[in-house]
Amino acid sequence: MAGMVPSACKRRWIFGLCIASCAVLLYFSSKSKENTSNYLQLKTMRSARPVFSSPTRVRMNRMLAPLRAVYPEALLFDCDGVLVDTEKDGHRVAFNRAFQEKGLGFEWSVEKYGQLLEVGGGKERMTAYFNEVGWPVNWPTDDAERQAKVKEIHLLKTDIFSDMINSGELKLRPGVTRLVKEALDRGVTVACCSTSNEKSVSAVIKLMEPELAGKFTIFAGDVVPKKKPDPAVYLLASEQLGIPPSKCAVIEDSHIGKCAGKSAGMTVIVTKSGYTDGEDFSGADAIFDELGDSGQEKVTIDSIAELMPAAA
């Protein structure tokens, strides 16, 4: 029996082994608790939803918007009523001055001109009016010759309107310059699609800063055979810019303009103008009174992005 009792050396060795084993177990036990605690803390941090004040939330949304937005590749502006509220105190006045210079004796009232705006295009508008009230008595009866006379008056009216723009009688609507800058900063192509004469549209575009005006492509006047509400001018812009309609956003102010943009398959934002406040804008993607200047923005390039179809 005595031979079975471990020597003192062996007993010390076994005791030391037990101590070391206990230390190892204690170490890994503490690390396991630490890891579990870190995991629970990380999980809590990830699941927590910080509460931000409203202004902070707005700023964060603006910062994150570029990361999640689908921006239009082209932003297409109508001219009259969108860039400048031109109809009542611009085009109407210019038509009346042209009639006076030609000795025709016609004068379009504010109310009458509002009715005539249902016809797209200035020459078409005059033709519709003369068909209604009678053609000038000293004019030819041949349709082609009549249209030549209409074109002559319209060219005079365009010169008068351009002089009004250049003299500073008409100003850009609130928010136009801001939105154009935002679009260009995002790499969005800008263009103007109008039924008005190209010279008139160019005069309006030049009210912007030169570096902005120079970025515009203009599709105007008789560049297409059919005027709004036909979508031809918007489809032409899509084709020539090389940008699909689904990636184009349109800023319009009238019912016929809205119809043209939607028929082209584009996203349409309406900013009402003096003559169009009561028109039917059902089907538009958004409707506002104006674009809004800085600090009072109603339409931004980020808000337009939220209206665009999701990327395929």
mmCIF file of C-alpha atoms in Angstrom:
data_model
loop_
_atom_site.group_PDB
_atom_site.id
_atom_site.type_symbol
_atom_site.label_atom_id
_atom_site.label_comp_id
_atom_site.label_asym_id
_atom_site.label_seq_id
_atom_site.Cartn_x
_atom_site.Cartn_y
_atom_site.Cartn_z
ATOM 1 C CA MET A 1 0.000 0.000 0.000
ATOM 2 C CA ALA A 2 2.831 2.288 0.842
ATOM 3 C CA GLY A 3 4.115 1.945 -2.726
ATOM 4 C CA MET A 4 0.826 3.290 -4.086
ATOM 5 C CA VAL A 5 1.111 6.631 -2.238
ATOM 6 C CA PRO A 6 2.417 9.340 -4.612
ATOM 7 C CA SER A 7 5.722 10.876 -3.730
ATOM 8 C CA ALA A 8 5.836 14.481 -2.563
ATOM 9 C CA CYS A 9 7.118 15.595 -5.967
ATOM 10 C CA LYS A 10 4.271 13.938 -7.777
ATOM 11 C CA ARG A 11 1.744 15.437 -5.388
ATOM 12 C CA ARG A 12 3.081 18.917 -6.043
ATOM 13 C CA TRP A 13 2.941 18.284 -9.775
ATOM 14 C CA ILE A 14 -0.722 17.106 -9.636
ATOM 15 C CA PHE A 15 -1.663 20.053 -7.429
ATOM 16 C CA GLY A 16 -0.068 22.506 -9.845
ATOM 17 C CA LEU A 17 -1.915 20.900 -12.765
ATOM 18 C CA CYS A 18 -5.244 21.326 -10.983
ATOM 19 C CA ILE A 19 -4.500 24.984 -10.220
ATOM 20 C CA ALA A 20 -3.597 25.659 -13.875
ATOM 21 C CA SER A 21 -6.749 23.932 -15.112
ATOM 22 C CA CYS A 22 -8.908 26.039 -12.792
ATOM 23 C CA ALA A 23 -7.209 29.229 -14.013
ATOM 24 C CA VAL A 24 -7.820 28.316 -17.647
ATOM 25 C CA LEU A 25 -11.490 27.592 -16.931
ATOM 26 C CA LEU A 26 -11.887 30.867 -15.077
ATOM 27 C CA TYR A 27 -10.227 32.828 -17.955
ATOM 28 C CA PHE A 28 -12.437 31.409 -20.697
ATOM 29 C CA SER A 29 -15.516 31.807 -18.502
ATOM 30 C CA SER A 30 -14.781 35.527 -18.052
ATOM 31 C CA LYS A 31 -14.107 35.985 -21.800
ATOM 32 C CA SER A 32 -17.396 34.295 -22.624
ATOM 33 C CA LYS A 33 -19.275 36.674 -20.355
ATOM 34 C CA GLU A 34 -17.428 39.648 -21.887
ATOM 35 C CA ASN A 35 -18.229 38.560 -25.434
ATOM 36 C CA THR A 36 -21.861 37.989 -24.542
ATOM 37 C CA SER A 37 -22.049 41.439 -22.984
ATOM 38 C CA ASN A 38 -20.435 43.061 -26.053
ATOM 39 C CA TYR A 39 -22.811 41.226 -28.383
ATOM 40 C CA LEU A 40 -25.860 42.328 -26.415
ATOM 41 C CA GLN A 41 -24.553 45.904 -26.311
ATOM 42 C CA LEU A 42 -23.913 45.926 -30.084
ATOM 43 C CA LYS A 43 -27.336 44.424 -30.765
ATOM 44 C CA THR A 44 -28.948 47.078 -28.600
ATOM 45 C CA MET A 45 -27.049 49.838 -30.434
ATOM 46 C CA ARG A 46 -28.082 48.500 -33.816
ATOM 47 C CA SER A 47 -31.737 48.177 -32.893
ATOM 48 C CA ALA A 48 -31.966 51.514 -31.151
ATOM 49 C CA ARG A 49 -33.731 54.280 -33.115
ATOM 50 C CA PRO A 50 -32.329 57.652 -32.080
ATOM 51 C CA VAL A 51 -34.898 60.382 -31.673
ATOM 52 C CA PHE A 52 -34.024 63.541 -33.604
ATOM 53 C CA SER A 53 -35.743 66.894 -33.537
ATOM 54 C CA SER A 54 -37.746 67.816 -36.637
ATOM 55 C CA PRO A 55 -35.128 70.246 -38.077
ATOM 56 C CA THR A 56 -32.402 67.638 -37.569
ATOM 57 C CA ARG A 57 -34.513 64.983 -39.283
ATOM 58 C CA VAL A 58 -35.083 67.305 -42.247
ATOM 59 C CA ARG A 59 -31.341 67.998 -42.538
ATOM 60 C CA MET A 60 -30.534 64.282 -42.344
ATOM 61 C CA ASN A 61 -33.127 63.481 -45.012
ATOM 62 C CA ARG A 62 -31.598 66.102 -47.277
ATOM 63 C CA MET A 63 -28.121 64.641 -46.705
ATOM 64 C CA LEU A 64 -29.303 61.096 -47.408
ATOM 65 C CA ALA A 65 -31.567 61.982 -50.348
ATOM 66 C CA PRO A 66 -28.805 61.807 -52.987
ATOM 67 C CA LEU A 67 -27.995 58.262 -51.867
ATOM 68 C CA ARG A 68 -31.512 56.896 -52.320
ATOM 69 C CA ALA A 69 -32.990 59.164 -55.017
ATOM 70 C CA VAL A 70 -33.653 58.300 -58.652
ATOM 71 C CA TYR A 71 -33.021 61.631 -60.321
ATOM 72 C CA PRO A 72 -34.501 62.487 -63.705
ATOM 73 C CA GLU A 73 -31.958 62.516 -66.502
ATOM 74 C CA ALA A 74 -33.712 65.503 -68.092
ATOM 75 C CA LEU A 75 -35.780 68.331 -66.632
ATOM 76 C CA LEU A 76 -38.005 69.874 -69.313
ATOM 77 C CA PHE A 77 -39.545 73.291 -68.633
ATOM 78 C CA ASP A 78 -42.477 74.835 -70.426
ATOM 79 C CA CYS A 79 -41.825 78.530 -71.017
ATOM 80 C CA ASP A 80 -44.886 80.755 -70.737
ATOM 81 C CA GLY A 81 -46.422 80.573 -67.276
ATOM 82 C CA VAL A 82 -43.596 78.390 -65.930
ATOM 83 C CA LEU A 83 -40.373 80.375 -66.364
ATOM 84 C CA VAL A 84 -42.189 83.723 -66.528
ATOM 85 C CA ASP A 85 -45.889 84.452 -65.994
ATOM 86 C CA THR A 86 -45.986 85.915 -69.493
ATOM 87 C CA GLU A 87 -49.511 85.443 -70.751
ATOM 88 C CA LYS A 88 -51.636 88.256 -69.265
ATOM 89 C CA ASP A 89 -49.062 91.060 -69.148
ATOM 90 C CA GLY A 90 -46.703 89.760 -71.830
ATOM 91 C CA HIS A 91 -48.054 87.911 -74.852
ATOM 92 C CA ARG A 92 -51.560 89.407 -74.609
ATOM 93 C CA VAL A 93 -50.162 92.944 -74.519
ATOM 94 C CA ALA A 94 -47.761 92.174 -77.393
ATOM 95 C CA PHE A 95 -50.600 90.787 -79.541
ATOM 96 C CA ASN A 96 -52.687 93.898 -78.913
ATOM 97 C CA ARG A 97 -49.788 96.211 -79.809
ATOM 98 C CA ALA A 98 -49.213 94.241 -83.025
ATOM 99 C CA PHE A 99 -52.919 94.502 -83.916
ATOM 100 C CA GLN A 100 -52.746 98.249 -83.307
ATOM 101 C CA GLU A 101 -49.619 98.723 -85.431
ATOM 102 C CA LYS A 102 -51.277 96.837 -88.291
ATOM 103 C CA GLY A 103 -54.459 98.901 -87.949
ATOM 104 C CA LEU A 104 -56.666 95.858 -87.385
ATOM 105 C CA GLY A 105 -58.807 97.251 -84.577
ATOM 106 C CA PHE A 106 -58.720 94.041 -82.469
ATOM 107 C CA GLU A 107 -57.985 94.022 -78.738
ATOM 108 C CA TRP A 108 -57.940 90.931 -76.581
ATOM 109 C CA SER A 109 -59.262 91.450 -73.069
ATOM 110 C CA VAL A 110 -57.839 89.543 -70.122
ATOM 111 C CA GLU A 111 -60.909 87.304 -70.095
ATOM 112 C CA LYS A 112 -60.897 86.691 -73.856
ATOM 113 C CA TYR A 113 -57.213 85.852 -73.919
ATOM 114 C CA GLY A 114 -57.763 83.350 -71.130
ATOM 115 C CA GLN A 115 -60.282 81.564 -73.363
ATOM 116 C CA LEU A 116 -57.906 81.661 -76.327
ATOM 117 C CA LEU A 117 -55.178 79.969 -74.281
ATOM 118 C CA GLU A 118 -57.083 76.727 -74.743
ATOM 119 C CA VAL A 119 -55.557 76.790 -78.246
ATOM 120 C CA GLY A 120 -51.852 75.976 -78.305
ATOM 121 C CA GLY A 121 -49.600 78.268 -80.363
ATOM 122 C CA GLY A 122 -49.837 81.973 -81.206
ATOM 123 C CA LYS A 123 -50.561 81.623 -84.931
ATOM 124 C CA GLU A 124 -53.134 78.929 -84.188
ATOM 125 C CA ARG A 125 -54.663 81.212 -81.552
ATOM 126 C CA MET A 126 -55.088 84.078 -84.019
ATOM 127 C CA THR A 127 -56.556 81.739 -86.624
ATOM 128 C CA ALA A 128 -59.105 80.407 -84.122
ATOM 129 C CA TYR A 129 -60.045 83.970 -83.122
ATOM 130 C CA PHE A 130 -60.479 85.176 -86.708
ATOM 131 C CA ASN A 131 -62.537 82.097 -87.533
ATOM 132 C CA GLU A 132 -64.801 83.037 -84.615
ATOM 133 C CA VAL A 133 -65.224 86.790 -85.116
ATOM 134 C CA GLY A 134 -64.463 87.142 -88.808
ATOM 135 C CA TRP A 135 -61.272 87.786 -90.753
ATOM 136 C CA PRO A 136 -60.071 91.339 -91.436
ATOM 137 C CA VAL A 137 -62.111 92.730 -94.333
ATOM 138 C CA ASN A 138 -59.114 93.815 -96.415
ATOM 139 C CA TRP A 139 -57.379 90.444 -96.207
ATOM 140 C CA PRO A 140 -57.337 87.823 -98.991
ATOM 141 C CA THR A 141 -59.791 84.941 -98.859
ATOM 142 C CA ASP A 142 -57.264 82.271 -99.869
ATOM 143 C CA ASP A 143 -56.224 80.173 -96.843
ATOM 144 C CA ALA A 144 -52.531 80.140 -97.718
ATOM 145 C CA GLU A 145 -52.457 83.917 -98.172
ATOM 146 C CA ARG A 146 -54.354 84.401 -94.909
ATOM 147 C CA GLN A 147 -51.847 82.263 -93.072
ATOM 148 C CA ALA A 148 -49.042 84.344 -94.542
ATOM 149 C CA LYS A 149 -50.699 87.422 -93.028
ATOM 150 C CA VAL A 150 -51.099 85.647 -89.687
ATOM 151 C CA LYS A 151 -47.410 84.762 -89.732
ATOM 152 C CA GLU A 152 -46.512 88.379 -90.492
ATOM 153 C CA ILE A 153 -48.463 89.635 -87.470
ATOM 154 C CA HIS A 154 -47.024 86.914 -85.286
ATOM 155 C CA LEU A 155 -43.459 87.892 -86.225
ATOM 156 C CA LEU A 156 -44.234 91.505 -85.298
ATOM 157 C CA LYS A 157 -45.798 90.371 -82.034
ATOM 158 C CA THR A 158 -42.667 88.289 -81.294
ATOM 159 C CA ASP A 159 -40.417 91.327 -81.787
ATOM 160 C CA ILE A 160 -42.622 93.392 -79.473
ATOM 161 C CA PHE A 161 -42.603 90.636 -76.835
ATOM 162 C CA SER A 162 -38.803 90.248 -77.063
ATOM 163 C CA ASP A 163 -38.396 94.003 -76.520
ATOM 164 C CA MET A 164 -40.614 93.734 -73.426
ATOM 165 C CA ILE A 165 -38.413 90.952 -72.032
ATOM 166 C CA ASN A 166 -35.177 92.774 -72.825
ATOM 167 C CA SER A 167 -36.430 95.972 -71.204
ATOM 168 C CA GLY A 168 -37.048 94.142 -67.944
ATOM 169 C CA GLU A 169 -40.849 94.403 -67.966
ATOM 170 C CA LEU A 170 -41.170 90.693 -67.117
ATOM 171 C CA LYS A 171 -39.275 88.692 -64.486
ATOM 172 C CA LEU A 172 -38.547 85.017 -63.838
ATOM 173 C CA ARG A 173 -40.997 83.301 -61.505
ATOM 174 C CA PRO A 174 -39.876 82.455 -57.947
ATOM 175 C CA GLY A 175 -37.671 79.368 -57.701
ATOM 176 C CA VAL A 176 -36.792 79.005 -61.394
ATOM 177 C CA THR A 177 -33.112 79.921 -61.054
ATOM 178 C CA ARG A 178 -32.745 77.845 -57.887
ATOM 179 C CA LEU A 179 -34.270 74.701 -59.430
ATOM 180 C CA VAL A 180 -32.182 75.004 -62.604
ATOM 181 C CA LYS A 181 -29.013 75.248 -60.484
ATOM 182 C CA GLU A 182 -30.046 72.213 -58.413
ATOM 183 C CA ALA A 183 -30.687 70.187 -61.565
ATOM 184 C CA LEU A 184 -27.347 71.090 -63.127
ATOM 185 C CA ASP A 185 -25.536 70.322 -59.858
ATOM 186 C CA ARG A 186 -26.984 66.777 -60.042
ATOM 187 C CA GLY A 187 -25.916 66.385 -63.662
ATOM 188 C CA VAL A 188 -29.490 66.663 -64.974
ATOM 189 C CA THR A 189 -29.962 67.920 -68.548
ATOM 190 C CA VAL A 190 -32.205 70.999 -68.808
ATOM 191 C CA ALA A 191 -34.338 72.018 -71.798
ATOM 192 C CA CYS A 192 -37.340 74.183 -72.650
ATOM 193 C CA CYS A 193 -40.291 72.773 -74.638
ATOM 194 C CA SER A 194 -42.760 75.432 -75.743
ATOM 195 C CA THR A 195 -45.392 76.183 -78.351
ATOM 196 C CA SER A 196 -44.134 79.787 -78.486
ATOM 197 C CA ASN A 197 -41.820 81.183 -81.136
ATOM 198 C CA GLU A 198 -38.177 80.223 -80.577
ATOM 199 C CA LYS A 199 -37.096 83.874 -80.492
ATOM 200 C CA SER A 200 -39.546 84.581 -77.650
ATOM 201 C CA VAL A 201 -38.407 81.508 -75.713
ATOM 202 C CA SER A 202 -34.736 82.430 -76.158
ATOM 203 C CA ALA A 203 -35.443 85.916 -74.801
ATOM 204 C CA VAL A 204 -37.026 84.390 -71.674
ATOM 205 C CA ILE A 205 -34.170 81.904 -71.179
ATOM 206 C CA LYS A 206 -31.682 84.793 -71.327
ATOM 207 C CA LEU A 207 -33.277 86.269 -68.211
ATOM 208 C CA MET A 208 -31.241 83.620 -66.363
ATOM 209 C CA GLU A 209 -27.574 83.937 -65.542
ATOM 210 C CA PRO A 210 -25.483 83.317 -68.694
ATOM 211 C CA GLU A 211 -23.901 80.131 -67.320
ATOM 212 C CA LEU A 212 -27.390 78.701 -66.731
ATOM 213 C CA ALA A 213 -28.982 79.937 -69.966
ATOM 214 C CA GLY A 214 -26.135 78.396 -71.945
ATOM 215 C CA LYS A 215 -27.025 74.921 -70.656
ATOM 216 C CA PHE A 216 -30.547 74.963 -72.130
ATOM 217 C CA THR A 217 -31.632 73.178 -75.281
ATOM 218 C CA ILE A 218 -34.722 74.812 -76.796
ATOM 219 C CA PHE A 219 -37.547 72.994 -78.593
ATOM 220 C CA ALA A 220 -40.042 75.646 -79.621
ATOM 221 C CA GLY A 221 -42.459 77.020 -82.195
ATOM 222 C CA ASP A 222 -42.951 75.050 -85.387
ATOM 223 C CA VAL A 223 -40.266 72.486 -84.576
ATOM 224 C CA VAL A 224 -43.135 69.942 -84.492
ATOM 225 C CA PRO A 225 -46.256 69.865 -86.699
ATOM 226 C CA LYS A 226 -48.692 69.506 -83.771
ATOM 227 C CA LYS A 227 -48.812 71.708 -80.683
ATOM 228 C CA LYS A 228 -49.740 70.839 -77.109
ATOM 229 C CA PRO A 229 -51.801 68.941 -75.895
ATOM 230 C CA ASP A 230 -50.175 66.696 -78.501
ATOM 231 C CA PRO A 231 -47.005 65.192 -76.943
ATOM 232 C CA ALA A 232 -44.912 65.781 -80.083
ATOM 233 C CA VAL A 233 -42.598 68.457 -78.634
ATOM 234 C CA TYR A 234 -41.789 66.348 -75.570
ATOM 235 C CA LEU A 235 -41.223 63.222 -77.623
ATOM 236 C CA LEU A 236 -38.909 65.201 -79.906
ATOM 237 C CA ALA A 237 -36.935 66.419 -76.897
ATOM 238 C CA SER A 238 -36.644 62.859 -75.587
ATOM 239 C CA GLU A 239 -35.427 61.621 -78.959
ATOM 240 C CA GLN A 240 -32.908 64.394 -79.620
ATOM 241 C CA LEU A 241 -31.541 64.421 -76.081
ATOM 242 C CA GLY A 242 -31.246 60.631 -76.164
ATOM 243 C CA ILE A 243 -33.123 60.248 -72.876
ATOM 244 C CA PRO A 244 -36.144 57.894 -72.519
ATOM 245 C CA PRO A 245 -39.477 59.560 -71.607
ATOM 246 C CA SER A 246 -39.627 57.588 -68.349
ATOM 247 C CA LYS A 247 -36.441 59.379 -67.233
ATOM 248 C CA CYS A 248 -37.732 62.873 -68.075
ATOM 249 C CA ALA A 249 -39.554 65.228 -65.701
ATOM 250 C CA VAL A 250 -41.707 68.084 -67.008
ATOM 251 C CA ILE A 251 -42.614 71.397 -65.350
ATOM 252 C CA GLU A 252 -45.908 72.705 -66.773
ATOM 253 C CA ASP A 253 -48.523 75.274 -65.803
ATOM 254 C CA SER A 254 -51.536 74.417 -67.980
ATOM 255 C CA HIS A 255 -54.004 71.622 -68.613
ATOM 256 C CA ILE A 256 -52.897 71.202 -72.228
ATOM 257 C CA GLY A 257 -49.234 71.144 -71.151
ATOM 258 C CA LYS A 258 -49.952 68.559 -68.475
ATOM 259 C CA CYS A 259 -51.742 66.399 -71.040
ATOM 260 C CA ALA A 260 -48.799 66.692 -73.443
ATOM 261 C CA GLY A 261 -46.271 65.631 -70.814
ATOM 262 C CA LYS A 262 -48.314 62.711 -69.501
ATOM 263 C CA SER A 263 -49.145 61.513 -73.029
ATOM 264 C CA ALA A 264 -45.405 61.456 -73.688
ATOM 265 C CA GLY A 265 -44.971 59.102 -70.720
ATOM 266 C CA MET A 266 -43.141 61.589 -68.517
ATOM 267 C CA THR A 267 -43.394 62.672 -64.881
ATOM 268 C CA VAL A 268 -45.294 65.991 -64.759
ATOM 269 C CA ILE A 269 -45.161 68.637 -62.031
ATOM 270 C CA VAL A 270 -47.618 71.538 -62.349
ATOM 271 C CA THR A 271 -46.945 75.052 -61.063
ATOM 272 C CA LYS A 272 -50.121 77.045 -61.579
ATOM 273 C CA SER A 273 -49.984 80.448 -63.255
ATOM 274 C CA GLY A 274 -52.305 83.445 -63.338
ATOM 275 C CA TYR A 275 -54.542 82.052 -66.068
ATOM 276 C CA THR A 276 -54.465 78.368 -65.152
ATOM 277 C CA ASP A 277 -55.355 78.286 -61.454
ATOM 278 C CA GLY A 278 -58.791 76.740 -62.045
ATOM 279 C CA GLU A 279 -57.833 74.257 -64.753
ATOM 280 C CA ASP A 280 -58.108 70.483 -64.459
ATOM 281 C CA PHE A 281 -54.741 69.010 -63.449
ATOM 282 C CA SER A 282 -55.939 65.522 -62.588
ATOM 283 C CA GLY A 283 -53.312 62.984 -63.551
ATOM 284 C CA ALA A 284 -50.384 65.280 -62.753
ATOM 285 C CA ASP A 285 -47.761 63.774 -60.452
ATOM 286 C CA ALA A 286 -47.700 66.896 -58.251
ATOM 287 C CA ILE A 287 -49.394 70.314 -58.242
ATOM 288 C CA PHE A 288 -48.043 73.525 -56.671
ATOM 289 C CA ASP A 289 -48.702 77.262 -56.819
ATOM 290 C CA GLU A 290 -45.029 77.945 -57.603
ATOM 291 C CA LEU A 291 -41.569 76.409 -57.389
ATOM 292 C CA GLY A 292 -40.659 78.595 -54.396
ATOM 293 C CA ASP A 293 -37.508 80.579 -53.688
ATOM 294 C CA SER A 294 -34.744 79.474 -51.305
ATOM 295 C CA GLY A 295 -36.086 79.067 -47.791
ATOM 296 C CA GLN A 296 -39.614 78.543 -49.121
ATOM 297 C CA GLU A 297 -38.942 75.733 -51.583
ATOM 298 C CA LYS A 298 -42.000 73.839 -52.798
ATOM 299 C CA VAL A 299 -40.336 71.947 -55.641
ATOM 300 C CA THR A 300 -36.701 70.779 -55.458
ATOM 301 C CA ILE A 301 -34.689 68.380 -57.574
ATOM 302 C CA ASP A 302 -34.781 65.972 -54.617
ATOM 303 C CA SER A 303 -38.582 66.140 -54.353
ATOM 304 C CA ILE A 304 -38.831 65.561 -58.118
ATOM 305 C CA ALA A 305 -36.596 62.503 -57.721
ATOM 306 C CA GLU A 306 -39.108 61.031 -55.266
ATOM 307 C CA LEU A 307 -41.798 61.230 -57.972
ATOM 308 C CA MET A 308 -39.764 59.448 -60.642
ATOM 309 C CA PRO A 309 -40.447 55.779 -61.491
ATOM 310 C CA ALA A 310 -38.214 53.364 -59.609
ATOM 311 C CA ALA A 311 -35.084 52.270 -61.466
ATOM 312 C CA ALA A 312 -35.537 48.978 -63.313
#
